[in-house]
mmCIF file of C-alpha atoms in Angstrom:
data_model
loop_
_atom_site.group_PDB
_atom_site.id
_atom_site.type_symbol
_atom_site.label_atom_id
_atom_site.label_comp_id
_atom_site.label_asym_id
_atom_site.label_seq_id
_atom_site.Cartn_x
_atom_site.Cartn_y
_atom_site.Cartn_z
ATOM 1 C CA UNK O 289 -130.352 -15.269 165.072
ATOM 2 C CA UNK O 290 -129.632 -15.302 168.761
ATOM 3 C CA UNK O 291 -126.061 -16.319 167.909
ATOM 4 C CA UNK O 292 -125.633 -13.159 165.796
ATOM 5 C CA UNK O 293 -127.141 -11.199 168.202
ATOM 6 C CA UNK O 294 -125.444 -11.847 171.345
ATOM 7 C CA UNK O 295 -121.930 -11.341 169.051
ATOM 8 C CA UNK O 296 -123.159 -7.741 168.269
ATOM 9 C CA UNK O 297 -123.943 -6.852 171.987
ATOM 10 C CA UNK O 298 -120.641 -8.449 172.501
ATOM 11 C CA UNK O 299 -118.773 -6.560 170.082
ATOM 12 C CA UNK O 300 -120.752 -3.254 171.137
ATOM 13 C CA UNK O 301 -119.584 -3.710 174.386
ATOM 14 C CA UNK O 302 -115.961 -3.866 173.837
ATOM 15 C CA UNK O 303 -116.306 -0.713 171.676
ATOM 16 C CA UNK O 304 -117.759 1.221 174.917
ATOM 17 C CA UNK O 305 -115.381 0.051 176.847
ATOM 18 C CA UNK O 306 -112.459 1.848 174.855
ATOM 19 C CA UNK O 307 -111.831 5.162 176.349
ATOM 20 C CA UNK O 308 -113.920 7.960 174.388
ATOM 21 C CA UNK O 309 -110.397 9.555 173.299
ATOM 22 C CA UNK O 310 -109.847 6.715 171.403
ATOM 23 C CA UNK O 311 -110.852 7.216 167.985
ATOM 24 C CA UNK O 312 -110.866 4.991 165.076
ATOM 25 C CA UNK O 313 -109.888 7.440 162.456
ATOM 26 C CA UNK O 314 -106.649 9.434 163.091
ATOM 27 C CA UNK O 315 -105.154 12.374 159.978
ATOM 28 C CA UNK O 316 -101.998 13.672 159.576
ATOM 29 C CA UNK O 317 -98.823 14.869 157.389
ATOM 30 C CA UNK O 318 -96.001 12.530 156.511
ATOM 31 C CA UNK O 319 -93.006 13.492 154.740
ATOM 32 C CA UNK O 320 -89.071 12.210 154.160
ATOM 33 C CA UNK O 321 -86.194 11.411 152.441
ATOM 34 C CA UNK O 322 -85.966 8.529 149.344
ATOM 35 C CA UNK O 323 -83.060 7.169 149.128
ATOM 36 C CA UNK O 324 -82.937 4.932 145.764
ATOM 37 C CA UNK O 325 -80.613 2.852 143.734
ATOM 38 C CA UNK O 326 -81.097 1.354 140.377
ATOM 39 C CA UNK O 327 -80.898 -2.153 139.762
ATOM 40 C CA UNK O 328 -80.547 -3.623 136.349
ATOM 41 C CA UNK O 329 -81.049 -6.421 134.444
ATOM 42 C CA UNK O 330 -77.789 -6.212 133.040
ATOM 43 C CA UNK O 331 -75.193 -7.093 135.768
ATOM 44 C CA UNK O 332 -72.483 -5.067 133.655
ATOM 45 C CA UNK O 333 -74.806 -1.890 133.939
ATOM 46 C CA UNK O 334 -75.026 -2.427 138.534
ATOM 47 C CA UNK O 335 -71.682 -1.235 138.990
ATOM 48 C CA UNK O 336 -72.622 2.017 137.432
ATOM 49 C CA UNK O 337 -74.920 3.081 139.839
ATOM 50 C CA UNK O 338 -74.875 4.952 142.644
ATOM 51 C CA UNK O 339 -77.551 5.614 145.545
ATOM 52 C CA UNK O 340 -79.190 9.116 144.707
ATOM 53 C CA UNK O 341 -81.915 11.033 147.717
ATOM 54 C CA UNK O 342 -85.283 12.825 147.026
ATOM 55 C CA UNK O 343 -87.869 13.924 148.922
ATOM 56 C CA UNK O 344 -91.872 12.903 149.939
ATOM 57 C CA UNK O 345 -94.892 14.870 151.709
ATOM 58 C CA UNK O 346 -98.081 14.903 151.987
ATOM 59 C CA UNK O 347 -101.335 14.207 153.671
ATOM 60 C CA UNK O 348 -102.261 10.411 155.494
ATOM 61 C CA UNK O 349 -104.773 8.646 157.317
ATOM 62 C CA UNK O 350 -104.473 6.048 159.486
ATOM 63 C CA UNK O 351 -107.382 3.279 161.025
ATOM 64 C CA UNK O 352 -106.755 1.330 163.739
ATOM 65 C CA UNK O 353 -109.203 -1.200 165.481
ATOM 66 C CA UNK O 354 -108.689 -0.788 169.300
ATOM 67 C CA UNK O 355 -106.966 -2.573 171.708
ATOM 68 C CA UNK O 356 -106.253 -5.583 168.491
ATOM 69 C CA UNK O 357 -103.880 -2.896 167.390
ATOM 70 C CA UNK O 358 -104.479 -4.066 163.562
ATOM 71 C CA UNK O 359 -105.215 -1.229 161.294
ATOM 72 C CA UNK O 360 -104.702 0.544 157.147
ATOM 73 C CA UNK O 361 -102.400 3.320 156.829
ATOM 74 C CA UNK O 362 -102.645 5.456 153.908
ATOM 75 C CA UNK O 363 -101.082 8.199 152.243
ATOM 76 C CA UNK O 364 -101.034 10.247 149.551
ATOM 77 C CA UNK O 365 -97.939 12.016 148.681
ATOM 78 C CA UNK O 366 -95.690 13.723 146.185
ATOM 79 C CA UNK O 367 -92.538 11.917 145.900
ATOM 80 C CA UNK O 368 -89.157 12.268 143.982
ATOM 81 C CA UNK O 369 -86.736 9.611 143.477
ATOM 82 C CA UNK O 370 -83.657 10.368 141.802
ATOM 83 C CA UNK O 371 -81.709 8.267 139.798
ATOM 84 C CA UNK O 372 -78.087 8.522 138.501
ATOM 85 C CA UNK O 373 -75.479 5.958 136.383
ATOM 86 C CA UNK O 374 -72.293 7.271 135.081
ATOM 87 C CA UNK O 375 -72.612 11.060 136.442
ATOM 88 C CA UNK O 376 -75.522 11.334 135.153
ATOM 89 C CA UNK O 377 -79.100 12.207 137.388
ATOM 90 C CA UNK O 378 -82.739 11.917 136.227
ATOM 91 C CA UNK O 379 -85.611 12.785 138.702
ATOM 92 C CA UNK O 380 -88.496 10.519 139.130
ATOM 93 C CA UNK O 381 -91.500 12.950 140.502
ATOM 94 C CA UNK O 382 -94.716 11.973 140.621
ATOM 95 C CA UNK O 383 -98.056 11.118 143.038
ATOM 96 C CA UNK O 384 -97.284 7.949 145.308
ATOM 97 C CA UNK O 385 -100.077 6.360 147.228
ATOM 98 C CA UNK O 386 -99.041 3.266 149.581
ATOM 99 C CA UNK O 387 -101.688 1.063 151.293
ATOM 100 C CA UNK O 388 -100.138 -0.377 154.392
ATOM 101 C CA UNK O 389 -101.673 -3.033 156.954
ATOM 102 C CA UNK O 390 -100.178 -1.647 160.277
ATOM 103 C CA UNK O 391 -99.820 -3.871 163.789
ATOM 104 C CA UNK O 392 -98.845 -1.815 166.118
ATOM 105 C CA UNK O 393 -97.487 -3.088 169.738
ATOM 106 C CA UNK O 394 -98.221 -0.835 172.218
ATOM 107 C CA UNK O 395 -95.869 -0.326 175.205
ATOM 108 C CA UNK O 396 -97.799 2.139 177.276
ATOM 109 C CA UNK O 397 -100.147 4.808 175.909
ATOM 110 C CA UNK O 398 -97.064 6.872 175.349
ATOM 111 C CA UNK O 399 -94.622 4.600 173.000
ATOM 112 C CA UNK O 400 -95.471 1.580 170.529
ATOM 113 C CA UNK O 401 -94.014 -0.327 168.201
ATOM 114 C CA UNK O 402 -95.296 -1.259 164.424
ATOM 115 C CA UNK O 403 -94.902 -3.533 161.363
ATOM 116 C CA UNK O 404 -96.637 -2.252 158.052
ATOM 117 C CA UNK O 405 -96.670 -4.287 154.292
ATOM 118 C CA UNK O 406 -99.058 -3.482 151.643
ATOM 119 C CA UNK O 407 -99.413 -2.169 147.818
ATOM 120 C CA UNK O 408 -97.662 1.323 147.076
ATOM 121 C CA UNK O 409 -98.423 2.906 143.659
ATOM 122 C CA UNK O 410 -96.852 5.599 141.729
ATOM 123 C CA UNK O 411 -97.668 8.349 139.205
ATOM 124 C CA UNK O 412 -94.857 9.390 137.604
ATOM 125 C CA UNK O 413 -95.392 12.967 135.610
ATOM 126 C CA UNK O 414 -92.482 13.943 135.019
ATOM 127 C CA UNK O 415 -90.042 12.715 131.905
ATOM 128 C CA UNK O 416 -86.760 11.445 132.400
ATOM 129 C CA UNK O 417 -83.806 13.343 130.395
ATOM 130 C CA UNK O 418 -81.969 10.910 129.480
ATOM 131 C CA UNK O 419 -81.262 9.748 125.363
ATOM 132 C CA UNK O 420 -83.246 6.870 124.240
ATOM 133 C CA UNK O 421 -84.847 6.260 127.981
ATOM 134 C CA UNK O 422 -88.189 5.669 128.823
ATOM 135 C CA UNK O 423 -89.658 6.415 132.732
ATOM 136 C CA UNK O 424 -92.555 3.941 133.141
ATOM 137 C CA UNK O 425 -95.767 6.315 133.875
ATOM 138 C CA UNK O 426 -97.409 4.151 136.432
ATOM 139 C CA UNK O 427 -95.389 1.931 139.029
ATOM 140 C CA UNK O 428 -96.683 -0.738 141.851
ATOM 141 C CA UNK O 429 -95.048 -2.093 144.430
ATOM 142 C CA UNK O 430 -94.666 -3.535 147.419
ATOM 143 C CA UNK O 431 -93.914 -1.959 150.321
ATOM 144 C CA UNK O 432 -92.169 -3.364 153.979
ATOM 145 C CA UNK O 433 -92.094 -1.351 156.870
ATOM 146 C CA UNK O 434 -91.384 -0.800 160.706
ATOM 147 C CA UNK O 435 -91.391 1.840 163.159
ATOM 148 C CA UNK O 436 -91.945 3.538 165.956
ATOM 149 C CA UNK O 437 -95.008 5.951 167.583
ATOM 150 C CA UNK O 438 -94.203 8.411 170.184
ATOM 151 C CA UNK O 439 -96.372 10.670 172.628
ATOM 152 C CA UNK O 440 -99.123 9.721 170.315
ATOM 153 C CA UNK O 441 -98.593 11.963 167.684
ATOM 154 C CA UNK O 442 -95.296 11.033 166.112
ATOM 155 C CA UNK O 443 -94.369 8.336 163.959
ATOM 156 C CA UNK O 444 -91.014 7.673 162.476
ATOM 157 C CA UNK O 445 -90.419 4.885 159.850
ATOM 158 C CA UNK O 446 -88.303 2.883 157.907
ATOM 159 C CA UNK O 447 -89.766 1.236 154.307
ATOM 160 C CA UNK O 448 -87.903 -0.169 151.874
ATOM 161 C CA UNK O 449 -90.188 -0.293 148.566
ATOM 162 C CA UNK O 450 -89.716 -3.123 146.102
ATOM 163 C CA UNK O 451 -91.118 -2.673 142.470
ATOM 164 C CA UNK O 452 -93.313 -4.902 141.234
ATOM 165 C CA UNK O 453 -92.116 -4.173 137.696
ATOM 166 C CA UNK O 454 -89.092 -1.823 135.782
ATOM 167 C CA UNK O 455 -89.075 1.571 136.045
ATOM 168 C CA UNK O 456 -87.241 2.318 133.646
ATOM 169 C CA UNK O 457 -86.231 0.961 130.113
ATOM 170 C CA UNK O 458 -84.028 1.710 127.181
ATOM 171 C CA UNK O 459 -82.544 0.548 124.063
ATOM 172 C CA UNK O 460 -78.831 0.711 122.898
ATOM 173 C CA UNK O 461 -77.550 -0.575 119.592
ATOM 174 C CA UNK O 462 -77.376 -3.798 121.059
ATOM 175 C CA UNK O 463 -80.084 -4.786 123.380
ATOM 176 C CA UNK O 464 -82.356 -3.719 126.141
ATOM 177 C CA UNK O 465 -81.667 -2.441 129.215
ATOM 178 C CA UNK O 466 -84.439 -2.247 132.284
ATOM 179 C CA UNK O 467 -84.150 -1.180 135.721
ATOM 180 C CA UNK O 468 -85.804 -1.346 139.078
ATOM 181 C CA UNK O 469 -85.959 1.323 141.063
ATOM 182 C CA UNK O 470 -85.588 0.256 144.812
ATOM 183 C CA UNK O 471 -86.006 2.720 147.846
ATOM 184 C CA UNK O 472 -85.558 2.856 151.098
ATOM 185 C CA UNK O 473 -87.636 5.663 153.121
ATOM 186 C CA UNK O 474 -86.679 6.992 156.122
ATOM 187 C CA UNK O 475 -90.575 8.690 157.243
ATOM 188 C CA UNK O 476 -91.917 11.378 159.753
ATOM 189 C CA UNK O 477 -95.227 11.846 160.547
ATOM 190 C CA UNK O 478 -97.422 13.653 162.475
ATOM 191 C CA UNK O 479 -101.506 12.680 163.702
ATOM 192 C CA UNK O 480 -103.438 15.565 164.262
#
């Protein structure tokens, strides 16, 4: 008991010792571009495609444990990621929410330096015009991440999400063709 104690006084401690600006639970806005490509499971079907942008914004929160740097980042955002093979374009829109453990590396109070991987799920609610194609409604993935934070309340990022599963499927006369949706994410953010 005296163990546990002593850890707590310890850990209470540290906490007062963080400057009284720091706080533990930070909000802002992030938005950006998508830039995706399809990637089928038909190697015929991959020269087809061609990289198509869409948009993303909305509310996050981030949590940070001080002066360990470790923290979640969270978001939830509308997104749309376009798609297009052969000329033709079909929009993706929906309600992503990615789930990212951040490290951050601090170079001063003014500049740092993160890494960010977690779970990113999507909503889509919106259906793909294509003939014969099916937009899967739900998505998860994973996303991997870096970036940078400047003058405290900026953050720009890089992510490139990987799904976990197809996002899209359809049937010729033949056989079945599925595709992965892959995206890279070029993020700005702003902590209030």
């Amino acid at each position: 008991m005296k163990k546990i104690i002593s850890v707590l006084m310890v850990a209470v401690a540290m906490m007062m010792a963080v400057p009284a600006q720091a706080q533990l639970i930070k909000f802002g806005v992030r938005g950006g571009m998508n830039f995706s490509e399809l990637d089928f499971n038909k190697k015929s079907f991959n020269d087809a495609t061609d990289s198509s942008t869409g948009f993303f914004i909305g509310p996050m929160a981030e949590i940070t444990i001080p002066i360990i740097g470790l923290g979640l980042d969270g978001a939830v955002m509308f997104s749309q990621k376009n798609a297009e093979i052969g000329g033709e374009k079909a929009k993706q829109q929906g309600i992503e929410i990615p789930v990212n453990l951040k490290y951050t590396i601090g170079l001063g109070s003014m500049f740092g330096i993160y890494l960010a991987a977690g779970p990113d799920f999507y909503f889509n609610f919106e259906d793909v015009d294509w003939e014969n194609v099916k937009a899967k409604t739900t998505q998860v993935g994973i996303n991997l991440g870096a970036g940078l934070k400047l003058l405290k309340k900026l953050q720009v990022g890089l992510t490139y999400q990987i799904p976990m599963g197809d996002s899209f499927e359809w049937k010729d006369t033949e056989n079945v063709v599925k595709a992965k949706n892959k995206t890279w994410q070029v993020s700005l953010a702003y902590i209030f």
